[in-house]
């Protein structure tokens, strides 16, 4: 079988063959793969959401987060050793940030977990760099015309997350309660955390 | 739009998708898709190979970019990964194409 | 080379992928375009070298901003920010 033929083999068979050989040679054991799957599954948007909520309630932390996302993630208890540096993009009344990776699918996995399906799609990668308002409309998100959109194409060594603006109706909320309303899509910038009904009591 | 036409005459690599006209009308599937065990296994394997210095993320990307365009657009994210991982390990001499072929043949017999 | 925040730059209009196998992190749509340095992000080993198992050259990495009007014929008031390695950037002296 030529190299090209091998590479065209069914993907599941390819994985079974490669991982089987690596295990036989003592390079990567099946147990290591299972353990790594479990540790990878533990990273989720809840980590980023906790950082956002803390930034909303602690101006000192917000300043540190914007200055050095990696250090601020570590401060929040997230292991950043060996991870790409994290940059944090602040949404303001004048600027709304949205993150894309047009070359592959670079995603701030340390703080958001696995990239969602849409982030990896050709449509998202192609359109966001050119028609961000059209892309946001797919989520029902409208950014006012007088607010500039800043698309951040994640092409190199950094990973980027968005610090959304704190929504109206959340005055007096605890950081824990705030974290519950922050989604991965808010921290990529295709959505914004919705305004809350201030009269509603915590559930 | 003369400039837009000109742009597509430039020798863009097929993975370099930013603003490419043919995808601008494509709808984004915003629904959540659960990862399969295969997806998570390939992801874990890639991480372990990097940790063991058997391949780098940049080699993973190079291998993905080397997948012909038709397959690049057809294969799922982690299908591209396992193809690139295999090509990289073979190029580095960690495995040979014969090793992998024999294993696939053996398993299907 | 160190580029100060706010200085105008042009991205080289080069197409190494047309010459031979490369791993290039400069997207096609900013080549030959004019932008502005937002800030220096740090120095990193060149992924184009690592991808081909060469000893990597250290590159300065910059966040560079481009107006949509510069990038796309249909334009808009929005902007796009990209990480670009220094060997792709030429400082400009605007009148």
mmCIF file of C-alpha atoms in Angstrom, chain C:
data_model
loop_
_atom_site.group_PDB
_atom_site.id
_atom_site.type_symbol
_atom_site.label_atom_id
_atom_site.label_comp_id
_atom_site.label_asym_id
_atom_site.label_seq_id
_atom_site.Cartn_x
_atom_site.Cartn_y
_atom_site.Cartn_z
ATOM 1 C CA UNK C 1 13.320 45.107 14.256
ATOM 2 C CA UNK C 2 10.917 46.586 16.777
ATOM 3 C CA UNK C 3 7.829 48.362 15.537
ATOM 4 C CA UNK C 4 6.242 50.929 17.838
ATOM 5 C CA UNK C 5 2.528 50.868 18.623
ATOM 6 C CA UNK C 6 0.526 52.910 16.152
ATOM 7 C CA UNK C 7 2.993 52.980 13.270
ATOM 8 C CA UNK C 8 1.698 52.337 9.742
ATOM 9 C CA UNK C 9 2.874 49.139 8.078
ATOM 10 C CA UNK C 10 2.363 47.297 4.802
ATOM 11 C CA UNK C 11 2.159 43.520 4.607
ATOM 12 C CA UNK C 12 4.447 42.120 1.916
ATOM 13 C CA UNK C 13 2.664 41.036 -1.246
ATOM 14 C CA UNK C 14 4.396 37.660 -1.380
ATOM 15 C CA UNK C 15 2.974 34.226 -2.241
ATOM 16 C CA UNK C 16 5.385 31.575 -0.954
ATOM 17 C CA UNK C 17 2.724 28.863 -1.379
ATOM 18 C CA UNK C 18 3.044 29.358 -5.139
ATOM 19 C CA UNK C 19 6.766 28.515 -4.976
ATOM 20 C CA UNK C 20 6.835 25.302 -2.931
ATOM 21 C CA UNK C 21 5.545 23.580 0.203
ATOM 22 C CA UNK C 22 5.253 26.037 3.113
ATOM 23 C CA UNK C 23 3.338 26.507 6.350
ATOM 24 C CA UNK C 24 2.351 30.153 6.316
ATOM 25 C CA UNK C 25 0.418 32.000 9.031
ATOM 26 C CA UNK C 26 -0.126 35.240 7.088
ATOM 27 C CA UNK C 27 -3.644 35.060 5.614
ATOM 28 C CA UNK C 28 -3.967 35.803 1.898
ATOM 29 C CA UNK C 29 -6.370 38.697 2.311
ATOM 30 C CA UNK C 30 -3.922 40.998 4.147
ATOM 31 C CA UNK C 31 -1.021 40.575 1.701
ATOM 32 C CA UNK C 32 -0.052 43.872 0.099
ATOM 33 C CA UNK C 33 -2.477 45.697 2.421
ATOM 34 C CA UNK C 34 -1.839 48.697 4.641
ATOM 35 C CA UNK C 35 -2.477 48.482 8.369
ATOM 36 C CA UNK C 36 -1.380 49.835 11.730
ATOM 37 C CA UNK C 37 0.554 48.149 14.528
ATOM 38 C CA UNK C 38 -1.680 47.755 17.594
ATOM 39 C CA UNK C 39 1.020 46.262 19.797
ATOM 40 C CA UNK C 40 3.947 43.873 20.022
ATOM 41 C CA UNK C 41 2.673 40.546 21.393
ATOM 42 C CA UNK C 42 6.039 38.935 22.076
ATOM 43 C CA UNK C 43 8.686 36.887 20.272
ATOM 44 C CA UNK C 44 7.941 33.348 19.099
ATOM 45 C CA UNK C 45 9.691 30.603 17.127
ATOM 46 C CA UNK C 46 8.554 30.678 13.496
ATOM 47 C CA UNK C 47 5.831 28.011 12.995
ATOM 48 C CA UNK C 48 6.845 27.815 9.317
ATOM 49 C CA UNK C 49 10.166 26.372 10.496
ATOM 50 C CA UNK C 50 8.725 24.102 13.199
ATOM 51 C CA UNK C 51 6.234 22.606 10.725
ATOM 52 C CA UNK C 52 9.168 21.495 8.552
ATOM 53 C CA UNK C 53 11.374 20.362 11.471
ATOM 54 C CA UNK C 54 13.870 23.174 10.893
ATOM 55 C CA UNK C 55 15.616 25.019 13.720
ATOM 56 C CA UNK C 56 13.112 27.873 14.213
ATOM 57 C CA UNK C 57 14.017 31.535 13.728
ATOM 58 C CA UNK C 58 12.639 33.751 16.507
ATOM 59 C CA UNK C 59 10.122 36.276 15.152
ATOM 60 C CA UNK C 60 8.520 39.307 16.727
ATOM 61 C CA UNK C 61 4.753 38.978 16.601
ATOM 62 C CA UNK C 62 2.519 42.023 16.204
ATOM 63 C CA UNK C 63 -1.189 42.642 16.398
ATOM 64 C CA UNK C 64 -1.911 44.652 13.252
ATOM 65 C CA UNK C 65 -5.243 46.406 12.537
ATOM 66 C CA UNK C 66 -6.716 46.850 9.047
ATOM 67 C CA UNK C 67 -9.838 48.846 8.164
ATOM 68 C CA UNK C 68 -12.410 46.756 6.268
ATOM 69 C CA UNK C 69 -12.240 49.410 3.511
ATOM 70 C CA UNK C 70 -8.603 48.447 2.953
ATOM 71 C CA UNK C 71 -9.333 44.714 2.773
ATOM 72 C CA UNK C 72 -12.606 44.312 0.908
ATOM 73 C CA UNK C 73 -14.078 46.095 -2.094
ATOM 74 C CA UNK C 74 -17.451 46.443 -0.346
ATOM 75 C CA UNK C 75 -15.755 47.915 2.767
ATOM 76 C CA UNK C 76 -17.410 49.106 6.012
ATOM 77 C CA UNK C 77 -16.424 51.022 9.146
ATOM 78 C CA UNK C 78 -15.448 47.813 10.931
ATOM 79 C CA UNK C 79 -11.875 46.634 11.390
ATOM 80 C CA UNK C 80 -9.904 43.425 11.421
ATOM 81 C CA UNK C 81 -6.949 42.627 13.683
ATOM 82 C CA UNK C 82 -4.452 39.888 12.790
ATOM 83 C CA UNK C 83 -1.297 38.473 14.392
ATOM 84 C CA UNK C 84 1.544 39.020 11.906
ATOM 85 C CA UNK C 85 5.232 38.065 12.227
ATOM 86 C CA UNK C 86 7.754 40.850 11.643
ATOM 87 C CA UNK C 87 9.319 39.422 8.473
ATOM 88 C CA UNK C 88 6.004 40.049 6.693
ATOM 89 C CA UNK C 89 5.831 43.718 7.720
ATOM 90 C CA UNK C 90 7.350 46.825 6.145
ATOM 91 C CA UNK C 91 7.173 50.086 8.113
ATOM 92 C CA UNK C 92 5.705 52.909 6.081
ATOM 93 C CA UNK C 93 6.363 56.608 6.120
ATOM 94 C CA UNK C 94 3.142 58.282 5.255
ATOM 95 C CA UNK C 95 3.135 61.883 4.062
#
